[in-house]
Amino acid sequence: MLKRTTPIVVILLSILAPALVSSQPLQQARVVSGYGYSFRAMAPVGWRFYDEDPAVLHRLDAYFVPVIKTIPRMTPILHVTAAFPARSGVPDVRAWINGDIASIASSSPPLQLEVTELPLFPEDGAHTTYVVFDDRVRSEFHAVAYRGDAKRMFVVSLDCRDQLARDAAIPSLRELVRSLEWVDRADRR
């Protein structure tokens, strides 16, 4: 009996040891697959994958919410999706970002939109741009990271109805952006 359980105990300890030694919770990592692509995302510390809603499970995206429950109206949500600008006839990432800004600004009813590009964070990768969208009329506050090139990129959004909660979650947005990696090479042809 001991010979059979020893390998299981060793494997469990090797998986759980970092969490036992550290006060940090285990981070969740998942592979999200879509049509011709897959990517791996790791939940930032203090966040978890949101998969409680059946509609979310059938999407080709990843959603994250804080581990600690907050007031629903103030809960920030992180969302990752893959985008393929060249397939859509968009020449580069900057044109994609400008298209997003124009699309958001023209929504109905018209927004009083403030758009700010955050300074570059070299440690997040050379091809990462952060843009903050604030609509004070509807109390919607967003930060969006665009990471990639014209062939394929990640669009990671942080959405919240409270500016302070959004601003406090930007480090988690950056942590999520740094964790993203393509699993396949299908779209690099």
XYZ file of C-alpha atoms in Angstrom:
189
model
C 0.000 0.000 0.000
C 2.805 2.414 0.895
C 4.524 1.810 -2.457
C 1.375 2.791 -4.356
C 0.594 5.934 -2.355
C 4.144 7.303 -2.169
C 4.199 8.579 -5.794
C 0.787 10.182 -5.339
C 1.900 11.935 -2.145
C 5.112 13.146 -3.824
C 3.184 14.527 -6.801
C 0.646 16.282 -4.579
C 3.367 17.796 -2.413
C 5.283 19.029 -5.451
C 2.126 20.756 -6.711
C 1.000 22.155 -3.357
C 4.376 22.929 -1.762
C 4.688 26.434 -3.252
C 1.246 27.348 -1.906
C 2.003 25.826 1.494
C 5.260 27.743 1.820
C 3.836 30.982 0.436
C 0.848 32.867 1.735
C -0.173 33.500 -1.889
C -3.046 31.410 -3.253
C -2.411 29.032 -6.148
C -2.875 30.766 -9.469
C -5.159 29.258 -12.061
C -3.910 28.755 -15.599
C -6.018 27.697 -18.548
C -5.779 27.204 -22.253
C -8.505 28.966 -24.214
C -9.109 27.602 -27.701
C -10.880 29.202 -30.609
C -11.115 28.728 -34.347
C -7.514 28.137 -35.411
C -5.857 29.452 -32.257
C -5.184 28.672 -28.613
C -3.678 30.766 -25.868
C -2.741 30.249 -22.241
C -3.829 32.717 -19.604
C -2.973 32.772 -15.914
C -5.305 34.422 -13.426
C -3.561 37.297 -11.650
C -2.951 36.877 -7.917
C -6.228 37.557 -6.127
C -8.329 36.816 -9.215
C -10.021 33.686 -10.569
C -11.489 32.539 -13.846
C -15.152 33.431 -14.079
C -17.048 30.430 -15.355
C -20.231 30.490 -13.296
C -22.418 31.685 -16.163
C -23.113 29.027 -18.857
C -23.084 31.751 -21.532
C -19.477 32.578 -20.617
C -18.385 28.937 -20.926
C -19.315 28.857 -24.613
C -17.399 32.004 -25.522
C -13.932 31.895 -27.010
C -12.606 34.313 -24.404
C -11.415 34.243 -20.812
C -13.069 36.217 -18.011
C -11.644 36.919 -14.541
C -13.158 38.334 -11.353
C -11.590 39.071 -7.955
C -11.474 36.122 -5.554
C -12.884 38.305 -2.790
C -16.492 39.163 -3.510
C -17.206 42.869 -3.747
C -20.280 44.973 -4.306
C -21.497 43.802 -7.764
C -21.693 47.324 -9.142
C -18.074 47.947 -8.209
C -16.606 44.555 -9.168
C -13.934 44.930 -11.830
C -13.916 42.320 -14.598
C -10.923 41.311 -16.709
C -11.633 39.957 -20.184
C -9.188 38.470 -22.727
C -9.937 37.851 -26.369
C -7.852 37.155 -29.446
C -8.028 39.535 -32.402
C -6.699 39.195 -35.925
C -6.387 42.680 -37.490
C -4.972 41.536 -40.851
C -7.883 39.108 -41.356
C -10.254 42.031 -40.840
C -8.403 44.245 -43.315
C -6.862 46.406 -40.593
C -3.219 47.188 -41.436
C -1.734 47.453 -37.938
C -2.398 47.566 -34.211
C -2.593 51.381 -34.118
C -5.371 51.344 -36.731
C -7.195 48.688 -34.650
C -6.923 50.866 -31.521
C -8.172 53.924 -33.441
C -11.094 51.833 -34.720
C -11.949 50.774 -31.157
C -11.877 54.389 -29.980
C -14.116 55.501 -32.871
C -16.533 52.616 -32.266
C -16.819 53.328 -28.549
C -17.145 57.085 -29.105
C -19.981 56.647 -31.619
C -22.066 54.351 -29.425
C -25.597 55.307 -28.625
C -26.223 57.416 -26.631
C -23.146 59.473 -27.435
C -20.529 59.279 -24.726
C -18.473 61.959 -23.128
C -15.401 59.862 -23.625
C -11.952 60.641 -22.247
C -9.205 58.576 -23.856
C -5.740 58.414 -22.344
C -2.825 56.295 -23.469
C -0.793 55.075 -20.508
C 3.006 55.273 -20.600
C 4.820 52.264 -21.998
C 5.814 49.549 -19.561
C 8.886 47.930 -21.190
C 8.621 44.851 -18.971
C 5.178 44.112 -20.503
C 6.672 43.671 -23.979
C 7.531 46.022 -26.805
C 4.223 45.410 -28.550
C 1.883 46.332 -25.694
C -0.222 49.503 -25.672
C -2.511 50.494 -22.800
C -5.468 52.805 -23.350
C -7.872 54.095 -20.686
C -11.466 54.934 -21.636
C -13.556 56.929 -19.147
C -17.237 57.701 -19.625
C -18.220 59.772 -16.614
C -21.813 60.202 -17.815
C -22.578 56.483 -17.558
C -19.956 55.799 -14.882
C -18.033 53.319 -16.994
C -14.288 53.066 -16.610
C -12.152 50.822 -18.808
C -8.497 50.091 -19.336
C -7.576 48.091 -22.432
C -4.269 46.479 -23.312
C -3.470 45.665 -26.927
C -0.561 43.236 -27.222
C 0.655 41.762 -30.464
C 1.011 42.688 -34.104
C -1.114 42.973 -37.249
C -1.350 39.186 -37.628
C -2.702 38.443 -34.170
C -2.963 40.123 -30.841
C -4.546 39.926 -27.429
C -7.124 42.501 -26.432
C -7.383 42.556 -22.642
C -9.962 44.793 -21.054
C -10.547 45.830 -17.478
C -14.108 47.046 -17.011
C -15.540 48.676 -13.911
C -18.228 51.123 -12.854
C -15.965 52.765 -10.292
C -12.837 54.692 -11.253
C -10.922 53.941 -8.030
C -11.619 50.193 -8.348
C -10.463 50.295 -11.984
C -7.288 52.175 -11.122
C -6.528 49.757 -8.255
C -6.914 46.795 -10.639
C -4.519 48.060 -13.347
C -1.557 46.123 -11.826
C -3.669 42.951 -12.164
C -4.390 43.860 -15.785
C -0.653 44.177 -16.415
C 0.022 40.860 -14.642
C -2.561 39.133 -16.837
C -1.103 40.692 -20.002
C 2.379 39.428 -19.098
C 1.022 35.887 -18.540
C -0.578 35.517 -21.971
C 1.086 33.303 -24.534
C 0.034 31.679 -27.764
C -0.021 27.899 -27.548
C -0.160 27.104 -31.265
C 1.483 28.490 -34.341
C -1.464 28.105 -36.743
C -1.885 31.840 -37.293
C 1.787 32.572 -37.927
C 1.711 31.132 -41.483
